Every structure is written in structure tokens, then in C-alpha cells.
C-alpha positions as CSV (number, residue, x, y, z in Angstrom):
1,M,5.7,-24.2,-31.4
2,S,3.2,-21.5,-32.1
3,T,1.2,-22.6,-28.9
4,R,4.2,-23.2,-26.5
5,F,5.7,-19.8,-27.1
6,P,3.0,-17.6,-25.6
7,M,2.6,-20.0,-22.7
8,N,6.2,-19.9,-21.9
9,L,5.9,-16.1,-22.0
10,Q,3.0,-15.9,-19.6
11,F,5.0,-18.3,-17.4
12,F,7.8,-15.9,-17.4
13,A,5.8,-13.0,-16.7
14,Q,4.2,-14.6,-13.6
15,E,7.6,-15.4,-12.2
16,K,8.6,-13.5,-9.1
17,T,11.8,-12.0,-10.3
18,E,11.4,-8.4,-9.6
19,K,12.2,-6.3,-6.6
20,A,9.0,-5.2,-4.9
21,T,7.7,-1.4,-5.7
22,P,7.7,1.2,-3.0
23,K,4.0,0.8,-3.3
24,K,4.1,-3.0,-2.4
25,R,6.5,-2.4,0.5
26,Q,4.2,0.4,1.9
27,D,1.2,-2.1,1.6
28,Q,3.2,-4.9,3.4
29,R,4.3,-2.4,6.2
30,K,0.6,-1.5,6.8
31,K,-0.2,-5.2,7.4
32,G,2.7,-5.5,9.7
33,Q,4.9,-7.5,7.5
34,V,8.4,-6.2,7.8
35,A,11.9,-7.5,8.0
36,K,12.3,-8.1,11.7
37,S,14.4,-10.4,13.8
38,Q,13.2,-11.4,17.3
39,E,16.9,-12.5,18.0
40,V,17.7,-8.9,18.0
41,A,15.3,-7.8,20.7
42,T,16.1,-11.1,22.9
43,S,19.9,-10.2,22.7
44,L,19.6,-6.6,23.3
45,I,17.3,-6.9,26.2
46,M,19.5,-9.6,27.8
47,L,22.8,-7.5,27.1
48,T,21.4,-4.3,28.8
49,V,19.7,-6.1,31.7
50,F,23.3,-7.8,32.7
51,I,24.9,-4.4,32.3
52,A,22.4,-2.9,34.4
53,L,22.8,-5.5,37.0
54,F,26.7,-4.7,36.9
55,F,25.7,-1.1,38.0
56,V,22.8,-1.7,40.3
57,G,23.3,-5.3,41.5
58,G,24.8,-4.3,44.8
59,W,21.6,-1.8,45.5
60,I,19.4,-4.8,44.5
61,F,21.3,-7.3,46.7
62,N,20.8,-5.0,49.7
63,I,17.2,-4.7,49.2
64,L,16.8,-8.5,48.9
65,L,19.0,-8.8,51.9
66,S,16.9,-6.4,53.9
67,I,13.7,-8.4,53.0
68,F,15.1,-11.5,54.3
69,K,16.4,-9.7,57.6
70,R,12.9,-8.3,58.3
71,A,11.2,-11.6,57.3
72,L,13.5,-13.6,59.8
73,I,14.1,-11.0,62.6
74,E,10.8,-9.0,62.7
75,Y,8.0,-10.5,61.0
76,S,8.8,-13.9,62.4
77,S,7.8,-12.7,65.9
78,W,4.4,-11.3,64.5
79,E,1.2,-12.9,65.6
80,L,-0.4,-14.7,62.5
81,S,-3.5,-12.7,61.7
82,V,-5.0,-11.2,58.6
83,P,-4.0,-7.6,59.2
84,N,-0.4,-8.8,59.9
85,V,-0.4,-10.9,56.7
86,H,-1.6,-8.0,54.6
87,T,0.9,-5.8,55.9
88,M,3.7,-8.1,55.4
89,F,2.4,-8.8,51.8
90,V,2.2,-5.0,51.0
91,D,5.7,-4.6,52.5
92,F,7.2,-7.4,50.5
93,T,5.6,-6.4,47.3
94,L,6.8,-2.8,47.5
95,E,10.2,-3.8,48.2
96,A,10.5,-6.5,45.5
97,A,8.9,-3.9,43.2
98,K,11.6,-1.3,44.0
99,A,14.2,-4.0,43.3
100,V,13.1,-5.2,39.8
101,L,11.8,-1.6,38.7
102,P,15.3,-0.6,37.2
103,I,15.6,-4.1,35.5
104,M,12.1,-4.0,34.0
105,T,12.8,-0.2,32.9
106,V,15.8,-1.1,31.3
107,A,14.4,-4.3,29.7
108,L,11.3,-2.3,28.3
109,V,13.5,0.4,26.9
110,A,15.9,-2.1,25.3
111,G,12.9,-3.9,23.7
112,V,11.3,-0.7,22.2
113,F,14.8,0.3,21.1
114,S,15.6,-3.0,19.3
115,N,12.3,-2.9,17.4
116,Y,12.8,0.7,16.5
117,I,16.1,0.3,14.9
118,Q,14.7,-2.7,12.8
119,V,11.4,-1.2,11.7
120,G,11.0,2.3,12.9
121,F,7.8,3.6,14.3
122,L,4.9,1.2,13.2
123,F,1.5,0.7,14.6
124,T,-0.9,-1.8,13.1
125,T,-3.8,-3.9,14.2
126,D,-3.7,-6.1,11.0
127,P,-1.9,-8.9,12.5
128,L,-4.5,-9.1,15.3
129,K,-7.3,-9.4,12.9
130,M,-9.3,-12.8,12.7
131,K,-8.4,-14.7,9.4
132,L,-10.0,-18.0,8.7
133,E,-7.0,-19.0,6.5
134,R,-5.1,-19.2,9.7
135,L,-7.0,-22.2,10.9
136,N,-6.7,-24.1,7.7
137,P,-4.9,-27.2,8.5
138,I,-3.4,-27.8,5.3
139,Q,-1.7,-24.3,5.2
140,G,-0.7,-25.1,8.9
141,F,0.9,-28.3,7.6
142,K,2.7,-26.5,5.0
143,R,4.0,-23.9,7.5
144,I,5.5,-26.4,9.8
145,Y,7.3,-28.4,7.2
146,S,8.3,-25.3,5.1
147,L,11.9,-24.2,4.4
148,R,11.4,-21.2,6.7
149,A,10.5,-23.7,9.6
150,I,13.3,-26.1,8.7
151,V,15.7,-23.1,9.0
152,E,14.3,-21.8,12.3
153,F,14.6,-25.3,13.7
154,L,18.4,-25.4,12.6
155,K,18.9,-22.0,13.9
156,S,17.4,-22.9,17.4
157,M,19.5,-26.1,17.6
158,F,22.8,-24.2,16.6
159,K,22.0,-21.6,19.1
160,I,21.4,-24.0,21.9
161,S,24.3,-26.1,21.2
162,F,26.7,-22.9,21.0
163,I,25.6,-21.2,24.1
164,S,25.7,-24.7,25.9
165,T,29.2,-25.2,24.9
166,V,30.1,-21.5,26.1
167,V,28.4,-21.9,29.2
168,F,29.9,-25.3,30.0
169,T,33.4,-23.7,29.3
170,L,33.0,-21.1,31.7
171,L,31.9,-23.3,34.3
172,F,34.6,-25.7,33.5
173,L,37.3,-23.1,34.0
174,K,35.8,-22.3,37.4
175,K,35.3,-25.9,38.4
176,E,37.8,-25.7,41.3
177,E,36.4,-22.7,42.9
178,I,32.9,-24.2,42.6
179,F,34.1,-27.3,44.2
180,L,35.3,-25.4,47.0
181,L,32.2,-23.3,47.7
182,S,31.1,-25.8,50.4
183,Q,34.3,-24.8,52.6
184,K,33.7,-21.2,51.9
185,S,31.4,-18.5,53.8
186,I,27.7,-17.8,52.7
187,G,29.0,-14.3,51.3
188,H,31.8,-15.8,49.6
189,A,29.8,-18.3,47.7
190,L,27.1,-15.8,46.8
191,S,29.8,-13.5,45.7
192,L,31.3,-16.3,43.2
193,I,27.7,-17.3,42.3
194,G,26.9,-13.9,41.3
195,T,30.1,-13.2,39.5
196,L,29.7,-16.2,37.5
197,T,26.2,-15.6,36.6
198,F,27.2,-12.1,35.3
199,Q,30.1,-13.5,33.2
200,I,27.9,-16.2,31.8
201,G,25.0,-13.9,31.1
202,L,27.1,-11.2,29.6
203,T,28.9,-13.8,27.2
204,V,25.6,-15.3,26.2
205,A,24.2,-11.7,25.4
206,I,27.1,-10.8,23.4
207,I,27.0,-14.2,21.5
208,L,23.4,-13.9,20.8
209,L,23.9,-10.2,19.6
210,F,26.3,-11.6,17.1
211,L,23.9,-14.5,16.0
212,A,21.1,-11.8,16.0
213,V,23.0,-9.8,13.4
214,L,23.3,-12.8,11.2
215,D,19.5,-13.6,11.8
216,Y,18.4,-10.0,10.9
217,L,20.4,-10.4,7.3
218,Y,18.7,-13.6,6.8
219,Q,15.3,-12.3,7.6
220,K,15.7,-9.4,5.5
221,Y,16.9,-11.6,2.5
222,D,13.9,-13.9,3.2
223,F,11.4,-11.1,3.4
224,E,12.6,-9.5,0.1
225,K,12.3,-12.9,-1.4
226,N,8.8,-13.1,-0.2
227,I,7.6,-9.8,-1.5
228,R,9.2,-10.1,-4.9
229,M,6.8,-9.4,-7.7
230,S,6.4,-10.5,-11.3
231,K,6.6,-8.4,-14.4
232,Q,2.7,-8.9,-14.7
233,D,2.1,-7.7,-11.0
234,I,4.2,-4.6,-11.6
235,K,2.2,-3.9,-14.8
236,D,-1.0,-4.3,-12.9
237,E,0.1,-2.1,-10.1
238,H,1.0,0.5,-12.5
239,K,-2.3,0.1,-14.3
240,K,-4.1,0.4,-11.1
241,A,-2.2,3.5,-9.9
242,E,-2.5,5.4,-13.4
243,G,-5.9,4.2,-14.2
244,D,-7.2,1.5,-16.7
245,P,-6.4,2.9,-20.2
246,L,-9.8,1.9,-21.5
247,I,-11.6,3.7,-18.6
248,K,-9.7,6.7,-19.1
249,A,-10.3,6.8,-22.6
250,K,-14.0,6.5,-21.9
251,I,-13.7,9.4,-19.2
252,R,-11.8,11.6,-21.7
253,E,-14.4,10.8,-24.2
254,R,-17.4,11.5,-21.9
255,Q,-15.7,14.8,-20.8
256,R,-15.1,15.7,-24.5
257,Q,-18.8,15.2,-25.2
258,M,-19.9,17.3,-22.3
259,A,-17.6,20.1,-23.3
260,M,-19.0,19.8,-26.8
261,R,-22.7,20.0,-25.6
262,R,-21.7,22.9,-23.3
263,M,-20.1,24.8,-26.3
264,M,-22.9,24.1,-28.5
265,Q,-25.4,25.8,-26.1
266,E,-23.2,29.0,-26.2
267,V,-23.6,29.2,-30.1
268,P,-27.1,30.7,-30.1
269,K,-25.5,33.7,-27.9
270,A,-23.2,34.4,-30.5
271,D,-23.3,37.9,-32.3
272,V,-21.6,36.2,-35.5
273,V,-20.0,32.9,-36.6
274,I,-16.9,33.3,-38.8
275,T,-16.4,30.3,-41.2
276,N,-13.4,29.1,-43.6
277,P,-16.1,28.3,-44.9
278,T,-16.2,24.5,-44.7
279,H,-13.3,23.5,-42.6
280,F,-13.5,25.9,-39.7
281,A,-16.2,28.0,-37.7
282,V,-15.7,30.4,-34.9
283,A,-18.5,31.8,-32.9
284,L,-17.7,35.3,-31.3
285,K,-19.6,37.4,-28.7
286,Y,-19.0,41.1,-27.6
287,D,-20.7,42.7,-24.7
288,G,-19.4,46.2,-24.4
289,D,-20.6,46.6,-20.8
290,T,-19.0,43.5,-19.5
291,M,-16.3,42.6,-22.0
292,E,-13.1,44.4,-22.8
293,A,-12.5,42.5,-26.1
294,P,-14.9,40.1,-28.1
295,R,-14.4,36.5,-27.0
296,V,-14.6,32.9,-28.7
297,I,-17.5,31.2,-27.3
298,A,-17.5,28.2,-29.6
299,K,-15.1,26.9,-32.3
300,G,-14.6,23.7,-34.5
301,M,-13.5,22.3,-37.7
302,D,-14.9,19.7,-40.2
303,Q,-18.0,18.2,-38.7
304,V,-17.9,20.2,-35.4
305,A,-17.8,23.3,-37.8
306,L,-20.9,22.2,-39.8
307,K,-22.7,21.5,-36.6
308,I,-21.8,25.2,-35.2
309,K,-23.1,26.6,-38.5
310,E,-26.3,24.7,-38.3
311,I,-27.2,25.9,-34.9
312,A,-26.3,29.3,-35.9
313,K,-28.7,29.0,-38.9
314,Q,-31.5,27.6,-36.6
315,N,-31.1,30.5,-34.2
316,H,-30.7,33.2,-37.0
317,I,-27.1,33.9,-36.2
318,I,-25.4,35.8,-39.0
319,T,-22.5,33.8,-40.8
320,M,-19.7,35.4,-42.5
321,E,-16.9,33.8,-44.6
322,N,-13.4,35.1,-43.9
323,K,-11.0,32.3,-44.4
324,P,-7.7,34.2,-42.9
325,L,-9.6,35.4,-39.8
326,A,-11.4,32.0,-39.2
327,R,-8.1,30.1,-39.3
328,A,-6.4,32.7,-37.1
329,L,-9.1,32.6,-34.4
330,Y,-9.3,28.9,-34.6
331,H,-5.5,28.3,-34.1
332,Q,-4.6,31.4,-31.6
333,V,-7.9,31.8,-29.1
334,D,-9.1,29.0,-26.9
335,I,-12.7,28.6,-26.1
336,G,-13.7,31.7,-23.7
337,G,-10.4,33.4,-24.6
338,A,-10.4,37.1,-25.7
339,V,-9.6,38.1,-29.2
340,P,-5.8,39.1,-29.4
341,E,-4.9,42.7,-30.1
342,E,-3.6,42.0,-33.7
343,L,-6.9,40.6,-34.7
344,F,-8.9,43.5,-33.3
345,K,-9.2,45.4,-36.5
346,A,-10.5,42.4,-38.5
347,V,-13.0,41.4,-35.7
348,A,-14.2,44.9,-35.3
349,E,-14.9,45.2,-38.9
350,V,-16.8,41.9,-39.1
351,L,-18.8,43.1,-35.8
352,A,-19.5,46.5,-37.4
353,Y,-20.9,44.9,-40.4
354,V,-23.1,42.6,-38.1
355,Y,-24.5,45.4,-36.2
356,R,-25.3,47.4,-39.3
357,I,-27.2,44.6,-40.6
358,K,-29.1,44.1,-37.3
359,G,-29.8,47.7,-37.0
360,K,-27.8,48.3,-33.8
361,V,-25.5,51.0,-35.2
């Protein structure tokens, strides 16, 4: 039991049961991995294109009709030569471009809009990078026979079957008119074919849009499932964001040591060291030209206090015992801080005594 229990804990810690953190989502987004359905783009493009055809279809038909008229009436009498062929090619290209430009513009705007509403503005080149694991046949085999691939296959089969049924139904309802096309004029036949094409296209686009919404919900669910994190992953991410506690402790220790060395280097500059006598030691310095009040340039307790007194002795700094003052300065004043006003009198008496000993007064 004692050997299995930790292993079970480790297994559960590695299980992907937690929602992805904002950082994980941001990292995935930078790689271009977001919840997105291609069906949304396809259905919106198809829907907007057929709606655009409803409004500009007549204008496009007139352009195409003029191309055929010019080809059959005007260009048919031209002599076959390189300049004439070049002229006809340029004319046909410009007219064809004029006819398809509205449709292509609408399709482009719909494609951009469909992706924007799903993922917002996103530009990344990470999916274009060469990755050797993509050439791994084992990984490729796993992708082919993965659950996602099976779902995509079933989705495609359902979509094809459903759309085919709808198209067949629409054509079946118009079968009598279709069978009589041979007895109608060309204009009437083209009108009927155009109407049927528009009805079928618009119906299929609406159906695809409905299926696209369902597909987007599935893609979002699948994406959320794939980016789930284990409890250990979250701990590791937090540790990386906050920094390894051991490393941070070493950094703090190194900073403390450096600050201690700098403080000890200031002790020889002190005018006096006030002690407790063993628990506290506070080094004071006062320069009437540059300071408004005496300052604490070093302080410490226990071992640090002993070190301060030792350095003071080596540098012939006067050490005075004053338990209340030493304790008050240690607790109330930071290193580099000025002596507070309520301690002025006591500190002034100490400095006056020191200056008398040094013969400065």
C-alpha cells in the first residue's frame, strides 16, 4: 500500500483535468492554435456571394452577354493575327475582371470577417515553420486514425448526404419546369436555370451556416479538451512565472550578503557605535555641512552587532554603551535613515561626548 499510494497520486497529478490558464491560452494563440471552424468561413462566403449575386446578377449577366455579342459579331470578322488576338485577350480579360470583381470582393470580405469573429486579429508564422515531427509517419498514421479524423469523416459524410438530399428535393419540386426547358426560349431557360441556381445556392449556404455553428461549438469543445492542463502543469507554470523558490532564496541570500558587505564598509566612516552592549550595535555618522541630522550607516544584532563592534575597534571608532538608545535606533531607523527628532537630544549628548574625546570641541 505504501508504494502504490504515491504512484496513484503522481498519476492523478499528471491527468489533464484542469482548464488551461490564461498564459497557456496566450502561448497557444501565439502558435496559431485557436478554436476555429473552417465551415464558418465556407458558409459565410457562400451565403454572401449568393446574396451579392441577387443584387448584381443582372449587371454581371449583361457584361457576359456583351462579351458573347462582341465575340460573335465584332471579333469573328477580324483577321487572325497576333495584335488582334492580343487585343481580344485584353478586352475579354478586362470585361471578365469587371464581372467577377464584386463577387471576389464580397468573398474576400466575408472570409476575413468569418475568421475575425472566431479568433479576432491574429497574425503568426509559427504554423508555417518546418517541423520534422510533421514528417513522422507514425504520427501521421495516428492522425489519420484518430478520433478527430473519424469525427471529421462522419461530419463530411453527413454534410454531403444532407446537402444532396436538399438539392435533389429542390430539383424534384421543379422537375416539370425543367423537363419543359427544351420547348422554351433561351432567355426563359437561362432565367429558370439562374433562379434554380440561386435558390439552391442560398438554401445550401443557410444549411451550411447552421452546420457551421454546430461545428464551431464542437471545435471549441475539442480545443478546450486538448489544452487542458494537469495540476502539475499548473504548478510548474506558476513556479516558472514566480521563479523557483530555491533560486529566489539563493538570490535573496546573495543580495543580503552584498548589502551586509556594503554596510560593513561604511562602519569605518562612523563617528560612534552605540551598543546594547551585546545584542545591538548601531553606527552613527554626522557631518554638519551635508547632513541636517545624524544618520544610521550600519546596524545589526547578535552576530552582526559583534562584527560591527569588531570593525569599529579595528578602525579606532569609539563604542559607547547605551541600551535604551541602541534599542530605539535599531528598531526605529533604517540604514541610511536620519535620526528621528525625539532621539535628537540623546544622540547629541553622545556625539558631544565623542567630539570632546576626539578634541573636536
